[in-house]
Amino acid sequence: EVFLEIGKTHTVFAYNRNDKKDTENKRVSTNRVEHLRELLLKRGLKPPYVLVGHSLGGTYVQYFAKKYPSEVVGVVVVDTPCPGALEDVSVFPKILLNVLKEIHQIDQKILALPRTNIDMSILVATQKRFTSQYKEYIPMINLIHEKAKEYSTLYPQCTMEWVDTGHVVMFEKPELVSEAIKELLAKIENSVG
């Protein structure tokens, strides 16, 4: 729904980092950013970009924005841990350790790059229903929520909204994601024009 809604007024491009047709499916995480950049240019989609990413995808778009700051004017991250939030893996269920390792590797690269003054909108899911059903995830969610406050240090121009959803915000409340994107686009368009 988000893709279709934003596509009514803006050019949109969706990138599936785990495309089954991808011959390099085991692509090194930071190479995914290079791959996305290459695809955008091959499709004739030239910068500047507004990037949107969910969860691990949110980590990728932050890395893209910091690595290529002249090509990105805005970022929306949806329920993505703040870079550096995953240092203490002891509170995370073992099933998530492979994903956490990948996020941690990219986080280190994000934190090593210079600070940028990029406009960013951050949606953080409360995940109340999820944690009420799966109590073993409460320490992990609490840590992620506590560390989310550090986004404002990393990105001084960010706005943050806590949303009463589970992790897949774009399916549970797509209107919230669409609205965050539209607000960021309007802010960018007003500052340019």
mmCIF file of C-alpha atoms in Angstrom, residues 21-132:
data_model
loop_
_atom_site.group_PDB
_atom_site.id
_atom_site.type_symbol
_atom_site.label_atom_id
_atom_site.label_comp_id
_atom_site.label_asym_id
_atom_site.label_seq_id
_atom_site.Cartn_x
_atom_site.Cartn_y
_atom_site.Cartn_z
ATOM 1 C CA LYS A 21 16.940 -14.484 -8.817
ATOM 2 C CA ASP A 22 19.987 -12.698 -7.479
ATOM 3 C CA THR A 23 23.037 -14.773 -8.352
ATOM 4 C CA GLU A 24 24.945 -13.103 -5.548
ATOM 5 C CA ASN A 25 22.346 -13.840 -2.875
ATOM 6 C CA LYS A 26 25.088 -14.142 -0.288
ATOM 7 C CA ARG A 27 26.165 -10.613 -1.135
ATOM 8 C CA VAL A 28 28.290 -8.961 1.540
ATOM 9 C CA SER A 29 26.053 -6.573 3.439
ATOM 10 C CA THR A 30 27.860 -3.360 2.535
ATOM 11 C CA ASN A 31 27.932 -4.411 -1.113
ATOM 12 C CA ARG A 32 24.130 -4.325 -1.061
ATOM 13 C CA VAL A 33 24.361 -0.546 -0.859
ATOM 14 C CA GLU A 34 26.631 -0.498 -3.907
ATOM 15 C CA HIS A 35 24.243 -2.858 -5.691
ATOM 16 C CA LEU A 36 21.246 -0.625 -4.928
ATOM 17 C CA ARG A 37 23.110 2.473 -6.082
ATOM 18 C CA GLU A 38 24.118 0.715 -9.293
ATOM 19 C CA LEU A 39 20.524 -0.415 -9.951
ATOM 20 C CA LEU A 40 19.151 3.086 -9.412
ATOM 21 C CA LEU A 41 21.601 4.564 -11.894
ATOM 22 C CA LYS A 42 21.048 1.779 -14.451
ATOM 23 C CA ARG A 43 17.311 2.506 -14.298
ATOM 24 C CA GLY A 44 18.013 6.172 -14.986
ATOM 25 C CA LEU A 45 17.007 7.216 -11.469
ATOM 26 C CA LYS A 46 19.511 9.898 -10.652
ATOM 27 C CA PRO A 47 20.048 11.494 -7.246
ATOM 28 C CA PRO A 48 18.991 13.108 -5.059
ATOM 29 C CA TYR A 49 17.091 10.294 -3.348
ATOM 30 C CA VAL A 50 14.741 9.894 -0.434
ATOM 31 C CA LEU A 51 15.416 6.419 0.925
ATOM 32 C CA VAL A 52 12.990 4.340 2.979
ATOM 33 C CA GLY A 53 13.945 1.167 4.819
ATOM 34 C CA HIS A 54 12.371 -1.210 7.311
ATOM 35 C CA SER A 55 14.325 -3.118 9.968
ATOM 36 C CA LEU A 56 17.606 -4.299 8.413
ATOM 37 C CA GLY A 57 16.671 -2.288 5.306
ATOM 38 C CA GLY A 58 16.634 0.811 7.509
ATOM 39 C CA THR A 59 20.208 0.076 8.484
ATOM 40 C CA TYR A 60 21.159 -0.199 4.814
ATOM 41 C CA VAL A 61 19.557 3.131 3.872
ATOM 42 C CA GLN A 62 21.354 4.877 6.733
ATOM 43 C CA TYR A 63 24.643 3.493 5.467
ATOM 44 C CA PHE A 64 23.798 4.591 1.907
ATOM 45 C CA ALA A 65 22.955 8.095 3.141
ATOM 46 C CA LYS A 66 26.138 8.449 5.153
ATOM 47 C CA LYS A 67 28.373 6.929 2.474
ATOM 48 C CA TYR A 68 26.857 9.075 -0.303
ATOM 49 C CA PRO A 69 25.570 12.187 1.492
ATOM 50 C CA SER A 70 25.482 14.285 -1.683
ATOM 51 C CA GLU A 71 23.060 11.775 -3.246
ATOM 52 C CA VAL A 72 20.497 11.541 -0.433
ATOM 53 C CA VAL A 73 18.207 14.339 0.758
ATOM 54 C CA GLY A 74 16.093 12.361 3.194
ATOM 55 C CA VAL A 75 15.666 9.029 4.930
ATOM 56 C CA VAL A 76 12.723 7.276 6.550
ATOM 57 C CA VAL A 77 13.566 4.331 8.777
ATOM 58 C CA VAL A 78 10.821 2.059 10.032
ATOM 59 C CA ASP A 79 11.417 0.093 13.223
ATOM 60 C CA THR A 80 15.166 -0.056 12.737
ATOM 61 C CA PRO A 81 17.503 -0.288 15.724
ATOM 62 C CA CYS A 82 19.658 2.802 16.178
ATOM 63 C CA PRO A 83 23.255 2.165 15.088
ATOM 64 C CA GLY A 84 25.138 0.848 18.087
ATOM 65 C CA ALA A 85 22.010 -0.489 19.817
ATOM 66 C CA LEU A 86 22.936 -4.105 19.250
ATOM 67 C CA GLU A 87 26.186 -4.214 21.188
ATOM 68 C CA ASP A 88 24.764 -6.447 23.940
ATOM 69 C CA VAL A 89 23.540 -9.534 22.116
ATOM 70 C CA SER A 90 22.934 -11.395 25.378
ATOM 71 C CA VAL A 91 19.346 -10.078 25.473
ATOM 72 C CA PHE A 92 18.546 -11.290 21.964
ATOM 73 C CA PRO A 93 17.057 -14.695 21.145
ATOM 74 C CA LYS A 94 19.570 -16.991 19.426
ATOM 75 C CA ILE A 95 17.341 -17.260 16.340
ATOM 76 C CA LEU A 96 18.134 -13.605 15.552
ATOM 77 C CA LEU A 97 21.918 -13.758 15.927
ATOM 78 C CA ASN A 98 22.733 -13.992 12.189
ATOM 79 C CA VAL A 99 20.667 -10.903 11.387
ATOM 80 C CA LEU A 100 22.106 -9.084 14.398
ATOM 81 C CA LYS A 101 25.631 -9.848 13.235
ATOM 82 C CA GLU A 102 24.863 -8.322 9.832
ATOM 83 C CA ILE A 103 23.273 -5.230 11.401
ATOM 84 C CA HIS A 104 26.223 -4.839 13.779
ATOM 85 C CA GLN A 105 28.715 -4.935 10.871
ATOM 86 C CA ILE A 106 26.857 -2.197 9.015
ATOM 87 C CA ASP A 107 26.360 -0.189 12.224
ATOM 88 C CA GLN A 108 30.128 -0.042 12.698
ATOM 89 C CA LYS A 109 30.503 1.415 9.207
ATOM 90 C CA ILE A 110 27.694 3.938 9.812
ATOM 91 C CA LEU A 111 29.239 5.085 13.085
ATOM 92 C CA ALA A 112 32.693 5.402 11.482
ATOM 93 C CA LEU A 113 31.471 7.810 8.790
ATOM 94 C CA PRO A 114 31.185 11.569 9.387
ATOM 95 C CA ARG A 115 27.944 12.963 10.750
ATOM 96 C CA THR A 116 25.507 14.247 8.123
ATOM 97 C CA ASN A 117 22.784 16.872 8.310
ATOM 98 C CA ILE A 118 20.240 14.739 6.526
ATOM 99 C CA ASP A 119 16.517 15.040 7.125
ATOM 100 C CA MET A 120 15.302 11.822 8.681
ATOM 101 C CA SER A 121 12.009 10.461 9.939
ATOM 102 C CA ILE A 122 12.090 7.513 12.323
ATOM 103 C CA LEU A 123 9.138 5.294 13.185
ATOM 104 C CA VAL A 124 9.661 3.089 16.242
ATOM 105 C CA ALA A 125 7.120 0.327 16.869
ATOM 106 C CA THR A 126 6.033 -0.173 20.477
ATOM 107 C CA GLN A 127 5.420 -3.883 19.822
ATOM 108 C CA LYS A 128 3.094 -4.138 22.848
ATOM 109 C CA ARG A 129 1.026 -7.005 21.445
ATOM 110 C CA PHE A 130 4.123 -8.905 20.412
ATOM 111 C CA THR A 131 5.823 -8.656 23.793
ATOM 112 C CA SER A 132 2.624 -9.576 25.610
#
